Coordinates of C-alpha atoms in Angstrom, one line a residue:
M1093 CA 68.9 43.8 -35.5
N1094 CA 66.0 41.6 -36.1
T1095 CA 67.2 38.1 -36.4
D1096 CA 63.8 36.3 -36.8
I1097 CA 64.0 33.4 -39.0
I1098 CA 61.8 33.2 -42.1
R1099 CA 60.7 29.9 -43.6
N1100 CA 58.3 28.6 -46.3
Y1101 CA 58.7 31.6 -48.5
R1102 CA 59.4 30.0 -51.8
N1103 CA 56.2 31.5 -53.4
Q1104 CA 57.1 35.0 -52.2
D1105 CA 58.7 36.4 -55.3
D1106 CA 60.9 39.1 -53.7
L1107 CA 62.3 36.9 -50.9
R1108 CA 62.9 34.1 -53.5
R1109 CA 64.7 36.5 -55.8
S1110 CA 66.8 37.7 -52.9
F1111 CA 67.6 34.1 -51.8
N1112 CA 68.7 33.2 -55.4
A1113 CA 70.8 36.4 -55.6
L1114 CA 72.7 35.5 -52.5
A1115 CA 73.1 31.9 -53.7
E1116 CA 74.4 33.0 -57.0
K1117 CA 77.0 35.3 -55.3
T1118 CA 78.1 32.7 -52.8
F1119 CA 78.2 29.6 -54.8
D1120 CA 79.4 30.7 -58.3
G1121 CA 76.0 31.0 -60.1
L1122 CA 73.8 28.6 -58.1
N1123 CA 70.3 29.5 -58.8
F1124 CA 66.9 27.8 -57.9
E1125 CA 64.6 29.9 -60.1
A1126 CA 64.2 27.5 -63.0
W1127 CA 63.6 24.6 -60.5
Y1128 CA 60.9 26.7 -59.1
Q1129 CA 59.3 27.8 -62.3
D1130 CA 59.3 24.3 -63.6
G1131 CA 57.3 23.2 -60.6
Y1132 CA 59.9 20.9 -59.0
W1133 CA 60.7 23.0 -55.9
G1134 CA 58.4 21.4 -53.3
D1135 CA 58.0 21.5 -49.5
R1136 CA 61.1 19.1 -48.8
Y1137 CA 63.6 22.0 -49.7
N1138 CA 63.0 24.8 -47.1
P1139 CA 65.4 27.6 -46.6
H1140 CA 65.6 29.0 -43.1
S1141 CA 66.7 32.7 -43.6
I1142 CA 67.4 35.8 -41.6
V1143 CA 66.1 38.7 -43.6
I1144 CA 67.3 42.2 -43.0
D1145 CA 65.7 45.3 -44.8
G1146 CA 63.9 43.0 -47.0
Q1147 CA 66.9 41.0 -48.1
V1148 CA 68.0 37.4 -47.4
T1149 CA 71.1 37.9 -45.3
A1150 CA 72.0 34.5 -43.9
N1151 CA 70.6 31.2 -44.8
V1152 CA 70.7 27.4 -43.9
S1153 CA 68.4 25.2 -46.1
V1154 CA 66.7 22.2 -44.5
N1155 CA 66.3 19.3 -47.0
T1156 CA 64.1 16.5 -45.7
I1157 CA 65.0 13.3 -47.3
D1158 CA 63.9 9.8 -46.8
F1159 CA 66.2 6.9 -47.5
I1160 CA 66.0 3.1 -47.6
W1161 CA 69.0 2.0 -45.9
N1162 CA 69.5 -1.9 -46.0
G1163 CA 65.8 -2.3 -46.2
E1164 CA 64.9 0.2 -43.5
K1165 CA 63.3 3.7 -44.0
K1166 CA 65.2 6.6 -42.3
R1167 CA 64.2 10.2 -42.4
L1168 CA 67.3 12.5 -42.5
I1169 CA 67.8 16.1 -42.9
Q1170 CA 70.5 17.5 -45.2
L1171 CA 71.6 21.0 -44.4
G1172 CA 72.8 23.0 -47.3
T1173 CA 73.0 26.4 -49.1
V1174 CA 74.8 27.8 -45.9
M1175 CA 75.5 31.3 -46.8
T1176 CA 75.8 34.9 -45.3
E1177 CA 76.0 38.2 -47.0
E1178 CA 79.6 39.3 -46.8
R1179 CA 78.9 42.4 -44.6
F1180 CA 77.0 40.4 -42.1
R1181 CA 79.5 37.6 -41.5
N1182 CA 81.0 36.8 -38.1
Q1183 CA 77.9 38.0 -36.4
G1184 CA 76.5 34.7 -35.3
L1185 CA 73.7 34.6 -37.8
I1186 CA 74.4 31.0 -39.0
R1187 CA 74.8 29.8 -35.4
R1188 CA 71.4 31.4 -34.7
I1189 CA 69.8 29.3 -37.6
M1190 CA 71.6 26.2 -36.8
Q1191 CA 70.3 26.2 -33.2
E1192 CA 66.7 26.8 -34.2
I1193 CA 66.9 24.0 -36.8
D1194 CA 68.2 21.6 -34.2
Q1195 CA 65.4 22.6 -31.6
K1196 CA 62.7 22.3 -34.4
Y1197 CA 63.7 19.0 -36.0
A1198 CA 65.9 16.9 -33.7
K1199 CA 63.1 14.8 -32.4
A1200 CA 61.4 14.4 -35.7
V1201 CA 64.1 12.9 -37.7
D1202 CA 66.7 10.1 -37.5
G1203 CA 69.7 12.3 -38.1
F1204 CA 71.3 15.2 -39.9
Y1205 CA 74.2 15.5 -42.4
L1206 CA 75.9 18.2 -44.6
F1207 CA 78.8 18.6 -46.8
A1208 CA 81.2 21.4 -45.8
N1209 CA 84.1 23.1 -47.6
D1210 CA 87.5 23.2 -46.1
S1211 CA 87.2 26.7 -44.7
V1212 CA 84.5 25.7 -42.1
L1213 CA 85.7 22.3 -40.8
D1214 CA 86.0 23.6 -37.3
F1215 CA 82.5 25.1 -37.2
Y1216 CA 80.1 22.2 -37.4
P1217 CA 81.6 20.1 -34.6
K1218 CA 80.3 22.8 -32.3
F1219 CA 76.8 21.7 -33.1
G1220 CA 77.4 18.1 -32.5
F1221 CA 78.5 17.0 -36.0
R1222 CA 81.3 14.6 -36.7
K1223 CA 83.3 13.8 -39.8
V1224 CA 82.7 10.5 -41.6
M1225 CA 84.1 8.9 -44.8
E1226 CA 82.0 7.8 -47.8
Y1227 CA 82.9 4.8 -49.9
R1228 CA 82.9 4.8 -53.8
Y1229 CA 82.4 1.8 -56.0
T1230 CA 84.4 1.4 -59.2
K1231 CA 85.4 -1.2 -61.6
P1232 CA 87.1 -1.8 -64.9
F1233 CA 84.8 -2.6 -67.8
S1234 CA 84.8 -3.8 -71.4
T1235 CA 82.2 -4.6 -74.0
S1236 CA 82.2 -5.4 -77.7
K1237 CA 78.7 -4.0 -78.1
E1238 CA 77.9 -0.9 -80.1
C1239 CA 76.7 2.1 -78.3
S1240 CA 72.8 2.1 -78.3
M1241 CA 72.2 4.8 -75.7
I1242 CA 70.3 7.9 -76.7
K1243 CA 70.9 11.2 -75.3
V1244 CA 67.6 12.8 -74.2
P1245 CA 67.2 16.5 -74.6
M1246 CA 66.2 18.3 -71.2
S1247 CA 67.4 21.8 -71.8
T1248 CA 65.7 24.8 -73.2
T1249 CA 68.5 25.2 -75.7
D1250 CA 68.2 21.8 -77.2
S1251 CA 64.4 22.2 -77.5
L1252 CA 64.0 25.8 -78.8
C1253 CA 62.1 24.7 -81.8
N1254 CA 60.1 22.1 -79.9
P1255 CA 59.3 22.8 -76.3
A1256 CA 56.7 20.1 -76.3
R1257 CA 59.4 17.6 -76.9
R1258 CA 61.4 18.8 -74.0
N1259 CA 58.5 18.7 -71.7
D1260 CA 57.6 15.3 -72.9
N1261 CA 61.1 14.1 -72.2
R1262 CA 61.0 15.5 -68.6
S1263 CA 57.6 14.0 -68.0
R1264 CA 58.8 10.6 -69.2
L1265 CA 61.9 10.8 -67.0
A1266 CA 59.8 11.8 -64.1
D1267 CA 57.5 8.9 -64.6
A1268 CA 60.4 6.6 -64.8
M1269 CA 61.7 7.9 -61.5
G1270 CA 58.3 7.2 -59.9
R1271 CA 58.2 3.7 -61.2
N1272 CA 61.8 2.9 -60.6
V1273 CA 63.1 -0.4 -59.1
S1274 CA 66.1 0.0 -56.8
Y1275 CA 69.7 -0.6 -57.8
S1276 CA 71.0 0.6 -54.5
R1277 CA 70.9 -0.5 -50.9
F1278 CA 71.2 3.1 -49.7
R1279 CA 68.8 5.1 -51.8
M1280 CA 66.7 8.2 -51.6
V1281 CA 62.9 7.8 -52.0
D1282 CA 59.9 10.0 -52.6
N1283 CA 62.1 12.9 -53.7
D1284 CA 62.0 12.9 -57.4
N1285 CA 61.9 16.7 -57.4
L1286 CA 65.5 16.9 -56.1
M1287 CA 66.8 14.6 -58.9
M1288 CA 64.9 16.8 -61.5
F1289 CA 67.0 19.6 -60.2
Y1290 CA 70.0 17.9 -61.6
A1291 CA 68.2 16.5 -64.6
T1292 CA 66.9 19.8 -65.7
G1293 CA 69.9 21.9 -64.5
F1294 CA 73.5 21.0 -64.0
M1295 CA 73.0 17.6 -65.7
Q1296 CA 70.5 18.4 -68.4
D1297 CA 73.0 17.1 -71.0
N1298 CA 73.7 14.0 -69.1
V1299 CA 70.4 12.0 -69.4
Y1300 CA 70.4 8.9 -71.6
Y1301 CA 67.8 6.4 -72.6
S1302 CA 68.0 2.7 -73.7
E1303 CA 65.0 1.6 -75.8
K1304 CA 66.1 -2.0 -75.5
Y1305 CA 65.9 -2.0 -71.6
D1306 CA 63.4 0.8 -71.3
T1307 CA 65.9 2.5 -68.9
Y1308 CA 67.1 5.9 -68.2
V1309 CA 70.6 6.7 -67.0
I1310 CA 71.9 9.9 -65.6
A1311 CA 75.7 9.8 -66.3
D1312 CA 78.9 11.7 -67.1
I1313 CA 81.3 10.4 -69.7
E1314 CA 84.9 11.6 -69.4
G1315 CA 87.2 9.9 -71.7
D1316 CA 86.7 6.2 -71.2
T1317 CA 85.1 6.6 -67.8
L1318 CA 81.4 6.3 -67.2
M1319 CA 80.3 8.1 -64.0
V1320 CA 76.8 6.7 -63.3
H1321 CA 74.8 8.9 -61.0
D1322 CA 71.6 6.7 -61.1
V1323 CA 69.6 4.2 -63.2
F1324 CA 65.8 4.3 -63.6
S1325 CA 63.8 1.3 -64.9
E1326 CA 60.6 -0.3 -64.0
V1327 CA 62.1 -3.8 -64.5
K1328 CA 65.4 -4.6 -62.9
H1329 CA 68.2 -5.4 -65.4
S1330 CA 71.9 -6.3 -65.1
L1331 CA 73.8 -3.1 -64.6
D1332 CA 76.6 -4.5 -66.8
D1333 CA 74.1 -4.8 -69.6
I1334 CA 73.1 -1.2 -69.1
F1335 CA 76.6 -0.1 -68.9
A1336 CA 77.3 -2.0 -72.2
A1337 CA 74.8 0.0 -74.0
F1338 CA 77.2 2.9 -73.7
G1339 CA 79.5 1.0 -76.2
P1340 CA 83.1 -0.2 -76.4
D1341 CA 84.8 3.1 -75.6
I1342 CA 84.0 2.7 -71.9
R1343 CA 86.7 1.1 -69.9
Q1344 CA 85.9 2.3 -66.3
I1345 CA 82.8 2.5 -64.3
V1346 CA 82.3 4.8 -61.3
L1347 CA 79.0 4.8 -59.4
G1348 CA 77.4 7.7 -57.7
F1349 CA 75.4 5.4 -55.5
T1350 CA 75.9 2.2 -53.4
P1351 CA 75.0 -0.8 -55.5
S1352 CA 72.8 -3.5 -54.1
N1353 CA 75.4 -6.1 -55.1
G1354 CA 79.0 -4.8 -54.7
E1355 CA 80.5 -8.0 -56.1
G1356 CA 83.2 -7.2 -58.7
Y1357 CA 83.6 -3.6 -57.6
Q1358 CA 86.6 -2.0 -56.0
V1359 CA 85.5 -0.2 -52.8
S1360 CA 87.6 2.8 -51.6
A1361 CA 87.3 5.6 -49.1
F1362 CA 86.2 8.7 -51.0
R1363 CA 86.2 12.4 -50.1
E1364 CA 85.4 15.0 -52.8
E1365 CA 87.9 17.7 -53.0
D1366 CA 87.0 20.8 -50.7
C1367 CA 83.9 18.7 -49.5
T1368 CA 83.7 16.9 -46.2
L1369 CA 80.8 15.0 -45.0
F1370 CA 79.6 15.8 -41.4
V1371 CA 76.8 13.7 -39.7
K1372 CA 74.8 13.9 -36.4
G1373 CA 72.7 11.2 -34.9
R1374 CA 73.2 7.5 -33.8
V1375 CA 71.8 6.4 -37.1
F1376 CA 75.1 7.1 -38.5
D1377 CA 77.1 4.8 -36.0
S1378 CA 77.5 2.2 -38.7
F1379 CA 77.8 4.5 -41.7
E1380 CA 81.5 3.9 -42.4
Q1381 CA 81.5 0.2 -41.4
D1382 CA 78.6 -0.2 -44.0
Q1383 CA 80.7 1.3 -46.7
V1384 CA 78.0 3.5 -48.4
I1385 CA 77.9 6.8 -50.2
F1386 CA 75.2 9.4 -50.3
P1387 CA 73.6 9.2 -53.9
T1388 CA 75.2 12.1 -55.9
L1389 CA 71.5 13.1 -57.0
S1390 CA 70.6 13.6 -53.4
H1391 CA 73.0 16.5 -52.6
A1392 CA 71.3 19.8 -52.0

């Protein structure tokens, strides 16, 4: 059986379709085609796949991400979309890919990380990975201000009669991402394409804009809780002022990033259900001590 690893094939229609088909079957509908067709799938996301009889059979994707961590730039690789066609499982294909990735990238980056489900927690330590805990920032909140946030349409459904409006909205958001000041001390940089994967996909109904602050926010609202994934503005504002623009019904703030100033926030160890963070590299020696969380919009 040929176990050569194929990379850099996103522009090959047949292989890309096969990759998407396996992703859909493995991860309950996950598909990268719209991301590709919209022009957001760039060089930083690179599936490493074993192809048998023209079909993607096993895969580990390499997502190269630069972070600013307490003022220093670090290049990390997030491994994701780990999957094997059912009839080829338990044949060492993922091990083969993992070994090649390590050989290819270990000297070129500061570290590796990945998020694993509970069924494979004993697998990744075999490659030198170890578990670490993330830390989430939350706080109670109240305001008497009226809601002034505007929901910004990003989806095709919302823009059937006016696709130009949708494209203009996406362009404006991408521009804001490119000119953004930082609200986080552990932030992803130079990877707007990955954030647009969320803004035009899973979170296409979660993009808001404040005209007063000329600020975009990607957020979920569940009851009285505002889950803020990220904030994009050219001028730095008070986060509390931005939160207040969501109106008086918000009583709890949950951040999907590590704030530059954690004063007033409750900090607690956080592990998403069926999702354990594994890391590899000395760069992570102070990760838990530093009490940070990988930005939710950096997950791939």
